[in-house]
Amino acid sequence: MLKKRIIICLDVKDGRTTKGVKFKNNLDIGDPVEMAEKYYKQGVDELVFYDIMASASGRGPILELISRVAERVFIPFCVGGGIGSIEDIRSTILAGAEKVSLNSQAVKNPGLITEGAKVFGSQSMVLGMDAARDNEMPSGYRVYINGGRVKTDLDALEWAKKAVNLGAGEIVLNSIDADGTRDGYEINLTRMISEEVGVPVIASGGGGKPKHLAEVLTEGKADAALIASMVHSGDYTVEGIKKELDGFGIPVRF
């Protein structure tokens, strides 16, 4: 059985790690390079960096920050935010990232997924998707862009399937409704998309205790769980979470 991955997300704003609830009221919680190194030493499987203001500000990724992280951690890490061209993808990978996450820019220019997959391989192209409950949508969920501030006409399930057909090799699926609440993942949304696409789905938004991860990795059929608040707060360590998941019978890497 494939081992399940634990991934930590660092939301970066103005070069600092920040954390909010449902994409609002963000607080400065530390230096992203130091935090990345700390979590690497704790045994996290992967890291994701999101520059949460890049797309809204119309600028590209902060390459200097990416290269500083790459010097300290020796696990896969993915960078998202403001990546709008093949040159942006190239420079981000050259700075040390293994993967890029396309979210707002993929919605605005879907061909970028295909072009990126041709040049760098599907394994390097991650679709970042922010979705919220909306009964007007066929699946019951609508896609949002620009850090959850702008709603689109895209249905979450349809967009996930389209992005995979275009060349996305993985999906980070973030529930805006659950984001930062620590009340548990959006199981229904995660399971629906996991069952319909042939690539790994990473559940994001709502992780508050190891039991929540166990639920989304089993009932939600996610391949990996992304966490932030529960470790940023100091309530849990990666090793502690993995031990509890192992106790639930979920295969993890130690």
PDB file of C-alpha atoms in Angstrom:
ATOM      1  CA  MET A   1       0.000   0.000   0.000  1.00  0.00           C
ATOM      2  CA  LEU A   2       1.313   3.447  -0.932  1.00  0.00           C
ATOM      3  CA  LYS A   3       2.449   5.527   2.010  1.00  0.00           C
ATOM      4  CA  LYS A   4       0.432   8.664   2.721  1.00  0.00           C
ATOM      5  CA  ARG A   5       2.274  11.988   2.729  1.00  0.00           C
ATOM      6  CA  ILE A   6       2.170  14.772   5.293  1.00  0.00           C
ATOM      7  CA  ILE A   7       2.790  18.163   3.701  1.00  0.00           C
ATOM      8  CA  ILE A   8       3.202  21.476   5.519  1.00  0.00           C
ATOM      9  CA  CYS A   9       2.063  24.691   3.890  1.00  0.00           C
ATOM     10  CA  LEU A  10       3.761  28.004   4.522  1.00  0.00           C
ATOM     11  CA  ASP A  11       1.679  30.953   3.350  1.00  0.00           C
ATOM     12  CA  VAL A  12       4.089  33.784   2.646  1.00  0.00           C
ATOM     13  CA  LYS A  13       3.229  37.482   2.611  1.00  0.00           C
ATOM     14  CA  ASP A  14       5.904  40.179   2.215  1.00  0.00           C
ATOM     15  CA  GLY A  15       8.612  37.562   2.841  1.00  0.00           C
ATOM     16  CA  ARG A  16       7.125  36.344   6.160  1.00  0.00           C
ATOM     17  CA  THR A  17       5.017  33.310   7.044  1.00  0.00           C
ATOM     18  CA  THR A  18       1.420  34.256   7.757  1.00  0.00           C
ATOM     19  CA  LYS A  19      -1.735  32.421   8.822  1.00  0.00           C
ATOM     20  CA  GLY A  20      -5.382  33.352   8.629  1.00  0.00           C
ATOM     21  CA  VAL A  21      -8.830  31.771   8.891  1.00  0.00           C
ATOM     22  CA  LYS A  22     -10.903  31.346   5.717  1.00  0.00           C
ATOM     23  CA  PHE A  23      -8.312  33.525   3.932  1.00  0.00           C
ATOM     24  CA  LYS A  24      -8.814  36.492   6.299  1.00  0.00           C
ATOM     25  CA  ASN A  25      -7.194  38.166   9.337  1.00  0.00           C
ATOM     26  CA  ASN A  26      -3.672  36.981   8.547  1.00  0.00           C
ATOM     27  CA  LEU A  27      -1.054  37.213  11.306  1.00  0.00           C
ATOM     28  CA  ASP A  28       2.749  37.163  10.985  1.00  0.00           C
ATOM     29  CA  ILE A  29       4.018  33.918  12.536  1.00  0.00           C
ATOM     30  CA  GLY A  30       7.695  33.783  11.591  1.00  0.00           C
ATOM     31  CA  ASP A  31      10.534  33.452   9.111  1.00  0.00           C
ATOM     32  CA  PRO A  32       9.665  30.969   6.331  1.00  0.00           C
ATOM     33  CA  VAL A  33      13.250  29.753   5.847  1.00  0.00           C
ATOM     34  CA  GLU A  34      13.720  28.922   9.530  1.00  0.00           C
ATOM     35  CA  MET A  35      10.290  27.305   9.707  1.00  0.00           C
ATOM     36  CA  ALA A  36      10.982  25.199   6.599  1.00  0.00           C
ATOM     37  CA  GLU A  37      14.203  23.906   8.141  1.00  0.00           C
ATOM     38  CA  LYS A  38      12.460  23.120  11.453  1.00  0.00           C
ATOM     39  CA  TYR A  39       9.742  21.076   9.738  1.00  0.00           C
ATOM     40  CA  TYR A  40      12.277  19.314   7.516  1.00  0.00           C
ATOM     41  CA  LYS A  41      14.147  18.202  10.663  1.00  0.00           C
ATOM     42  CA  GLN A  42      10.836  17.014  12.179  1.00  0.00           C
ATOM     43  CA  GLY A  43      10.381  14.651   9.225  1.00  0.00           C
ATOM     44  CA  VAL A  44       7.769  16.299   7.019  1.00  0.00           C
ATOM     45  CA  ASP A  45       7.479  14.617   3.604  1.00  0.00           C
ATOM     46  CA  GLU A  46       7.090  17.780   1.511  1.00  0.00           C
ATOM     47  CA  LEU A  47       6.662  21.527   1.839  1.00  0.00           C
ATOM     48  CA  VAL A  48       4.432  23.933  -0.062  1.00  0.00           C
ATOM     49  CA  PHE A  49       5.116  27.653  -0.240  1.00  0.00           C
ATOM     50  CA  TYR A  50       2.311  29.975  -1.308  1.00  0.00           C
ATOM     51  CA  ASP A  51       3.028  33.624  -1.929  1.00  0.00           C
ATOM     52  CA  ILE A  52      -0.511  34.694  -1.125  1.00  0.00           C
ATOM     53  CA  MET A  53      -0.202  38.239  -2.501  1.00  0.00           C
ATOM     54  CA  ALA A  54       1.759  37.592  -5.715  1.00  0.00           C
ATOM     55  CA  SER A  55      -1.170  37.106  -8.121  1.00  0.00           C
ATOM     56  CA  ALA A  56      -3.227  39.915  -6.609  1.00  0.00           C
ATOM     57  CA  SER A  57      -0.183  42.224  -6.769  1.00  0.00           C
ATOM     58  CA  GLY A  58       0.643  41.199 -10.351  1.00  0.00           C
ATOM     59  CA  ARG A  59       4.191  40.042  -9.596  1.00  0.00           C
ATOM     60  CA  GLY A  60       6.119  36.790  -9.881  1.00  0.00           C
ATOM     61  CA  PRO A  61       7.594  34.499  -7.217  1.00  0.00           C
ATOM     62  CA  ILE A  62      10.308  35.655  -4.770  1.00  0.00           C
ATOM     63  CA  LEU A  63      13.230  33.643  -6.171  1.00  0.00           C
ATOM     64  CA  GLU A  64      15.724  34.661  -3.494  1.00  0.00           C
ATOM     65  CA  LEU A  65      13.464  33.204  -0.782  1.00  0.00           C
ATOM     66  CA  ILE A  66      12.998  29.963  -2.761  1.00  0.00           C
ATOM     67  CA  SER A  67      16.753  29.468  -3.162  1.00  0.00           C
ATOM     68  CA  ARG A  68      17.357  30.107   0.551  1.00  0.00           C
ATOM     69  CA  VAL A  69      14.818  27.389   1.416  1.00  0.00           C
ATOM     70  CA  ALA A  70      16.313  24.984  -1.138  1.00  0.00           C
ATOM     71  CA  GLU A  71      19.719  25.332   0.558  1.00  0.00           C
ATOM     72  CA  ARG A  72      18.260  24.144   3.890  1.00  0.00           C
ATOM     73  CA  VAL A  73      15.755  21.393   3.041  1.00  0.00           C
ATOM     74  CA  PHE A  74      16.296  18.172   1.110  1.00  0.00           C
ATOM     75  CA  ILE A  75      12.747  17.058   0.431  1.00  0.00           C
ATOM     76  CA  PRO A  76      10.410  17.969  -2.440  1.00  0.00           C
ATOM     77  CA  PHE A  77       8.992  21.430  -2.193  1.00  0.00           C
ATOM     78  CA  CYS A  78       6.395  23.180  -4.255  1.00  0.00           C
ATOM     79  CA  VAL A  79       6.004  26.916  -4.855  1.00  0.00           C
ATOM     80  CA  GLY A  80       2.823  28.766  -5.799  1.00  0.00           C
ATOM     81  CA  GLY A  81       1.771  32.354  -6.254  1.00  0.00           C
ATOM     82  CA  GLY A  82       2.259  34.649  -9.219  1.00  0.00           C
ATOM     83  CA  ILE A  83       3.619  31.987 -11.588  1.00  0.00           C
ATOM     84  CA  GLY A  84       2.161  33.132 -14.892  1.00  0.00           C
ATOM     85  CA  SER A  85       4.582  32.086 -17.623  1.00  0.00           C
ATOM     86  CA  ILE A  86       6.991  29.364 -18.701  1.00  0.00           C
ATOM     87  CA  GLU A  87       9.824  31.696 -17.671  1.00  0.00           C
ATOM     88  CA  ASP A  88       8.338  31.968 -14.174  1.00  0.00           C
ATOM     89  CA  ILE A  89       8.136  28.158 -13.977  1.00  0.00           C
ATOM     90  CA  ARG A  90      11.707  27.773 -15.223  1.00  0.00           C
ATOM     91  CA  SER A  91      13.146  30.347 -12.811  1.00  0.00           C
ATOM     92  CA  THR A  92      11.235  28.831  -9.859  1.00  0.00           C
ATOM     93  CA  ILE A  93      12.537  25.328 -10.614  1.00  0.00           C
ATOM     94  CA  LEU A  94      16.064  26.638 -11.193  1.00  0.00           C
ATOM     95  CA  ALA A  95      15.856  28.400  -7.811  1.00  0.00           C
ATOM     96  CA  GLY A  96      15.364  24.977  -6.222  1.00  0.00           C
ATOM     97  CA  ALA A  97      11.657  24.050  -6.243  1.00  0.00           C
ATOM     98  CA  GLU A  98      10.680  20.591  -7.537  1.00  0.00           C
ATOM     99  CA  LYS A  99       7.114  21.607  -8.380  1.00  0.00           C
ATOM    100  CA  VAL A 100       5.092  24.698  -9.139  1.00  0.00           C
ATOM    101  CA  SER A 101       1.498  25.231  -8.116  1.00  0.00           C
ATOM    102  CA  LEU A 102      -0.691  27.034 -10.629  1.00  0.00           C
ATOM    103  CA  ASN A 103      -3.913  28.410  -9.225  1.00  0.00           C
ATOM    104  CA  SER A 104      -5.234  31.799 -10.389  1.00  0.00           C
ATOM    105  CA  GLN A 105      -2.870  31.828 -13.356  1.00  0.00           C
ATOM    106  CA  ALA A 106      -4.086  28.390 -14.519  1.00  0.00           C
ATOM    107  CA  VAL A 107      -7.689  29.646 -14.527  1.00  0.00           C
ATOM    108  CA  LYS A 108      -6.676  32.736 -16.511  1.00  0.00           C
ATOM    109  CA  ASN A 109      -4.436  30.787 -18.913  1.00  0.00           C
ATOM    110  CA  PRO A 110      -5.166  27.012 -18.886  1.00  0.00           C
ATOM    111  CA  GLY A 111      -2.660  26.441 -21.697  1.00  0.00           C
ATOM    112  CA  LEU A 112       0.127  27.200 -19.210  1.00  0.00           C
ATOM    113  CA  ILE A 113      -0.505  23.803 -17.569  1.00  0.00           C
ATOM    114  CA  THR A 114      -0.035  22.009 -20.906  1.00  0.00           C
ATOM    115  CA  GLU A 115       3.006  24.039 -21.878  1.00  0.00           C
ATOM    116  CA  GLY A 116       4.606  23.532 -18.460  1.00  0.00           C
ATOM    117  CA  ALA A 117       3.934  19.783 -18.535  1.00  0.00           C
ATOM    118  CA  LYS A 118       5.554  19.499 -21.980  1.00  0.00           C
ATOM    119  CA  VAL A 119       8.712  21.314 -20.888  1.00  0.00           C
ATOM    120  CA  PHE A 120       9.109  20.168 -17.266  1.00  0.00           C
ATOM    121  CA  GLY A 121       6.896  17.055 -16.997  1.00  0.00           C
ATOM    122  CA  SER A 122       3.474  16.587 -15.425  1.00  0.00           C
ATOM    123  CA  GLN A 123       5.071  15.654 -12.093  1.00  0.00           C
ATOM    124  CA  SER A 124       6.223  19.284 -11.767  1.00  0.00           C
ATOM    125  CA  MET A 125       2.827  20.809 -12.534  1.00  0.00           C
ATOM    126  CA  VAL A 126       0.448  21.048  -9.579  1.00  0.00           C
ATOM    127  CA  LEU A 127      -3.033  22.486  -9.824  1.00  0.00           C
ATOM    128  CA  GLY A 128      -3.822  24.589  -6.768  1.00  0.00           C
ATOM    129  CA  MET A 129      -7.575  24.923  -6.351  1.00  0.00           C
ATOM    130  CA  ASP A 130      -9.495  27.021  -3.833  1.00  0.00           C
ATOM    131  CA  ALA A 131     -13.123  25.890  -3.682  1.00  0.00           C
ATOM    132  CA  ALA A 132     -16.144  26.793  -1.566  1.00  0.00           C
ATOM    133  CA  ARG A 133     -19.637  25.355  -1.218  1.00  0.00           C
ATOM    134  CA  ASP A 134     -22.096  26.785  -3.741  1.00  0.00           C
ATOM    135  CA  ASN A 135     -25.428  25.147  -4.570  1.00  0.00           C
ATOM    136  CA  GLU A 136     -25.535  26.839  -7.973  1.00  0.00           C
ATOM    137  CA  MET A 137     -22.663  24.624  -9.162  1.00  0.00           C
ATOM    138  CA  PRO A 138     -23.294  21.069 -10.501  1.00  0.00           C
ATOM    139  CA  SER A 139     -20.847  19.546  -8.002  1.00  0.00           C
ATOM    140  CA  GLY A 140     -21.942  21.867  -5.192  1.00  0.00           C
ATOM    141  CA  TYR A 141     -18.579  23.685  -5.145  1.00  0.00           C
ATOM    142  CA  ARG A 142     -17.283  26.783  -6.932  1.00  0.00           C
ATOM    143  CA  VAL A 143     -13.662  27.701  -7.759  1.00  0.00           C
ATOM    144  CA  TYR A 144     -12.237  30.978  -6.461  1.00  0.00           C
ATOM    145  CA  ILE A 145      -9.019  32.767  -7.458  1.00  0.00           C
ATOM    146  CA  ASN A 146      -6.724  35.559  -6.217  1.00  0.00           C
ATOM    147  CA  GLY A 147      -6.390  34.106  -2.736  1.00  0.00           C
ATOM    148  CA  GLY A 148     -10.086  33.307  -2.436  1.00  0.00           C
ATOM    149  CA  ARG A 149     -11.118  36.893  -3.156  1.00  0.00           C
ATOM    150  CA  VAL A 150     -12.574  36.468  -6.673  1.00  0.00           C
ATOM    151  CA  LYS A 151     -15.253  33.946  -7.598  1.00  0.00           C
ATOM    152  CA  THR A 152     -15.200  32.264 -11.016  1.00  0.00           C
ATOM    153  CA  ASP A 153     -17.827  30.481 -13.122  1.00  0.00           C
ATOM    154  CA  LEU A 154     -15.892  27.217 -12.783  1.00  0.00           C
ATOM    155  CA  ASP A 155     -17.326  24.124 -11.131  1.00  0.00           C
ATOM    156  CA  ALA A 156     -14.704  22.505  -8.879  1.00  0.00           C
ATOM    157  CA  LEU A 157     -15.084  18.953 -10.206  1.00  0.00           C
ATOM    158  CA  GLU A 158     -15.165  19.993 -13.868  1.00  0.00           C
ATOM    159  CA  TRP A 159     -12.104  22.203 -13.442  1.00  0.00           C
ATOM    160  CA  ALA A 160     -10.174  19.433 -11.657  1.00  0.00           C
ATOM    161  CA  LYS A 161     -10.867  16.984 -14.503  1.00  0.00           C
ATOM    162  CA  LYS A 162     -10.013  19.563 -17.166  1.00  0.00           C
ATOM    163  CA  ALA A 163      -6.735  20.517 -15.480  1.00  0.00           C
ATOM    164  CA  VAL A 164      -5.631  16.875 -15.307  1.00  0.00           C
ATOM    165  CA  ASN A 165      -6.456  16.448 -19.022  1.00  0.00           C
ATOM    166  CA  LEU A 166      -4.343  19.539 -19.698  1.00  0.00           C
ATOM    167  CA  GLY A 167      -1.354  17.985 -17.913  1.00  0.00           C
ATOM    168  CA  ALA A 168      -1.553  18.656 -14.158  1.00  0.00           C
ATOM    169  CA  GLY A 169       0.142  15.794 -12.301  1.00  0.00           C
ATOM    170  CA  GLU A 170      -1.270  16.550  -8.862  1.00  0.00           C
ATOM    171  CA  ILE A 171      -4.010  18.649  -7.238  1.00  0.00           C
ATOM    172  CA  VAL A 172      -3.811  20.603  -3.998  1.00  0.00           C
ATOM    173  CA  LEU A 173      -7.477  20.930  -3.099  1.00  0.00           C
ATOM    174  CA  ASN A 174      -8.142  23.672  -0.587  1.00  0.00           C
ATOM    175  CA  SER A 175     -11.532  24.114   1.032  1.00  0.00           C
ATOM    176  CA  ILE A 176     -12.133  27.812   1.707  1.00  0.00           C
ATOM    177  CA  ASP A 177     -14.970  26.876   4.091  1.00  0.00           C
ATOM    178  CA  ALA A 178     -12.628  24.770   6.251  1.00  0.00           C
ATOM    179  CA  ASP A 179      -9.428  26.818   5.845  1.00  0.00           C
ATOM    180  CA  GLY A 180      -7.744  27.583   9.161  1.00  0.00           C
ATOM    181  CA  THR A 181     -10.761  26.437  11.209  1.00  0.00           C
ATOM    182  CA  ARG A 182      -9.035  23.276  12.532  1.00  0.00           C
ATOM    183  CA  ASP A 183     -12.471  21.606  12.579  1.00  0.00           C
ATOM    184  CA  GLY A 184     -11.653  18.896  10.019  1.00  0.00           C
ATOM    185  CA  TYR A 185     -11.254  18.634   6.252  1.00  0.00           C
ATOM    186  CA  GLU A 186     -14.010  18.927   3.654  1.00  0.00           C
ATOM    187  CA  ILE A 187     -14.410  15.152   3.217  1.00  0.00           C
ATOM    188  CA  ASN A 188     -17.181  15.220   0.610  1.00  0.00           C
ATOM    189  CA  LEU A 189     -15.317  17.535  -1.779  1.00  0.00           C
ATOM    190  CA  THR A 190     -12.043  15.644  -1.365  1.00  0.00           C
ATOM    191  CA  ARG A 191     -13.584  12.220  -1.979  1.00  0.00           C
ATOM    192  CA  MET A 192     -15.555  13.429  -5.001  1.00  0.00           C
ATOM    193  CA  ILE A 193     -12.474  14.797  -6.748  1.00  0.00           C
ATOM    194  CA  SER A 194     -10.160  11.943  -5.640  1.00  0.00           C
ATOM    195  CA  GLU A 195     -12.555   9.411  -7.194  1.00  0.00           C
ATOM    196  CA  GLU A 196     -12.805  11.284 -10.495  1.00  0.00           C
ATOM    197  CA  VAL A 197      -9.196  12.172 -11.337  1.00  0.00           C
ATOM    198  CA  GLY A 198      -6.285   9.836 -11.988  1.00  0.00           C
ATOM    199  CA  VAL A 199      -3.647  11.894 -10.167  1.00  0.00           C
ATOM    200  CA  PRO A 200      -2.788  12.352  -6.468  1.00  0.00           C
ATOM    201  CA  VAL A 201      -5.074  14.703  -4.547  1.00  0.00           C
ATOM    202  CA  ILE A 202      -3.728  16.609  -1.541  1.00  0.00           C
ATOM    203  CA  ALA A 203      -6.421  17.653   0.938  1.00  0.00           C
ATOM    204  CA  SER A 204      -5.993  21.138   2.340  1.00  0.00           C
ATOM    205  CA  GLY A 205      -7.943  23.260   4.809  1.00  0.00           C
ATOM    206  CA  GLY A 206      -9.262  22.303   8.233  1.00  0.00           C
ATOM    207  CA  GLY A 207      -6.642  19.964   9.734  1.00  0.00           C
ATOM    208  CA  GLY A 208      -6.717  20.419  13.521  1.00  0.00           C
ATOM    209  CA  LYS A 209      -5.772  17.031  14.975  1.00  0.00           C
ATOM    210  CA  PRO A 210      -4.376  13.711  13.699  1.00  0.00           C
ATOM    211  CA  LYS A 211      -7.882  12.188  13.630  1.00  0.00           C
ATOM    212  CA  HIS A 212      -8.847  14.748  10.946  1.00  0.00           C
ATOM    213  CA  LEU A 213      -5.920  13.624   8.788  1.00  0.00           C
ATOM    214  CA  ALA A 214      -6.878   9.984   9.289  1.00  0.00           C
ATOM    215  CA  GLU A 215     -10.437  10.755   8.137  1.00  0.00           C
ATOM    216  CA  VAL A 216      -9.447  12.597   4.961  1.00  0.00           C
ATOM    217  CA  LEU A 217      -6.786  10.011   4.041  1.00  0.00           C
ATOM    218  CA  THR A 218      -9.291   7.152   4.393  1.00  0.00           C
ATOM    219  CA  GLU A 219     -12.885   8.385   3.937  1.00  0.00           C
ATOM    220  CA  GLY A 220     -11.779  11.304   1.738  1.00  0.00           C
ATOM    221  CA  LYS A 221      -9.455   9.055  -0.312  1.00  0.00           C
ATOM    222  CA  ALA A 222      -6.748  11.756  -0.359  1.00  0.00           C
ATOM    223  CA  ASP A 223      -3.171  10.756  -1.175  1.00  0.00           C
ATOM    224  CA  ALA A 224      -1.737  13.358   1.178  1.00  0.00           C
ATOM    225  CA  ALA A 225      -2.873  15.814   3.839  1.00  0.00           C
ATOM    226  CA  LEU A 226      -1.649  19.369   3.950  1.00  0.00           C
ATOM    227  CA  ILE A 227      -1.401  21.008   7.372  1.00  0.00           C
ATOM    228  CA  ALA A 228      -0.478  24.433   8.687  1.00  0.00           C
ATOM    229  CA  SER A 229      -2.167  25.807  11.837  1.00  0.00           C
ATOM    230  CA  MET A 230      -1.861  22.610  13.871  1.00  0.00           C
ATOM    231  CA  VAL A 231       1.946  22.642  13.616  1.00  0.00           C
ATOM    232  CA  HIS A 232       2.473  26.417  13.395  1.00  0.00           C
ATOM    233  CA  SER A 233       0.682  26.716  16.758  1.00  0.00           C
ATOM    234  CA  GLY A 234       3.128  24.263  18.356  1.00  0.00           C
ATOM    235  CA  ASP A 235       0.285  21.933  19.381  1.00  0.00           C
ATOM    236  CA  TYR A 236       1.681  19.089  17.265  1.00  0.00           C
ATOM    237  CA  THR A 237       4.947  17.968  15.668  1.00  0.00           C
ATOM    238  CA  VAL A 238       5.245  16.070  12.390  1.00  0.00           C
ATOM    239  CA  GLU A 239       6.665  13.040  14.202  1.00  0.00           C
ATOM    240  CA  GLY A 240       3.808  13.059  16.717  1.00  0.00           C
ATOM    241  CA  ILE A 241       1.202  13.259  13.946  1.00  0.00           C
ATOM    242  CA  LYS A 242       2.825  10.394  12.039  1.00  0.00           C
ATOM    243  CA  LYS A 243       2.916   8.208  15.158  1.00  0.00           C
ATOM    244  CA  GLU A 244      -0.821   8.756  15.689  1.00  0.00           C
ATOM    245  CA  LEU A 245      -1.581   8.017  12.013  1.00  0.00           C
ATOM    246  CA  ASP A 246       0.486   4.844  12.277  1.00  0.00           C
ATOM    247  CA  GLY A 247      -1.641   3.942  15.291  1.00  0.00           C
ATOM    248  CA  PHE A 248      -4.756   4.371  13.116  1.00  0.00           C
ATOM    249  CA  GLY A 249      -3.244   1.855  10.667  1.00  0.00           C
ATOM    250  CA  ILE A 250      -2.384   4.464   8.038  1.00  0.00           C
ATOM    251  CA  PRO A 251       0.957   3.835   6.288  1.00  0.00           C
ATOM    252  CA  VAL A 252       3.345   6.802   6.657  1.00  0.00           C
ATOM    253  CA  ARG A 253       7.065   7.399   6.132  1.00  0.00           C
ATOM    254  CA  PHE A 254       9.195   7.627   9.271  1.00  0.00           C
TER     255      PHE A 254
END
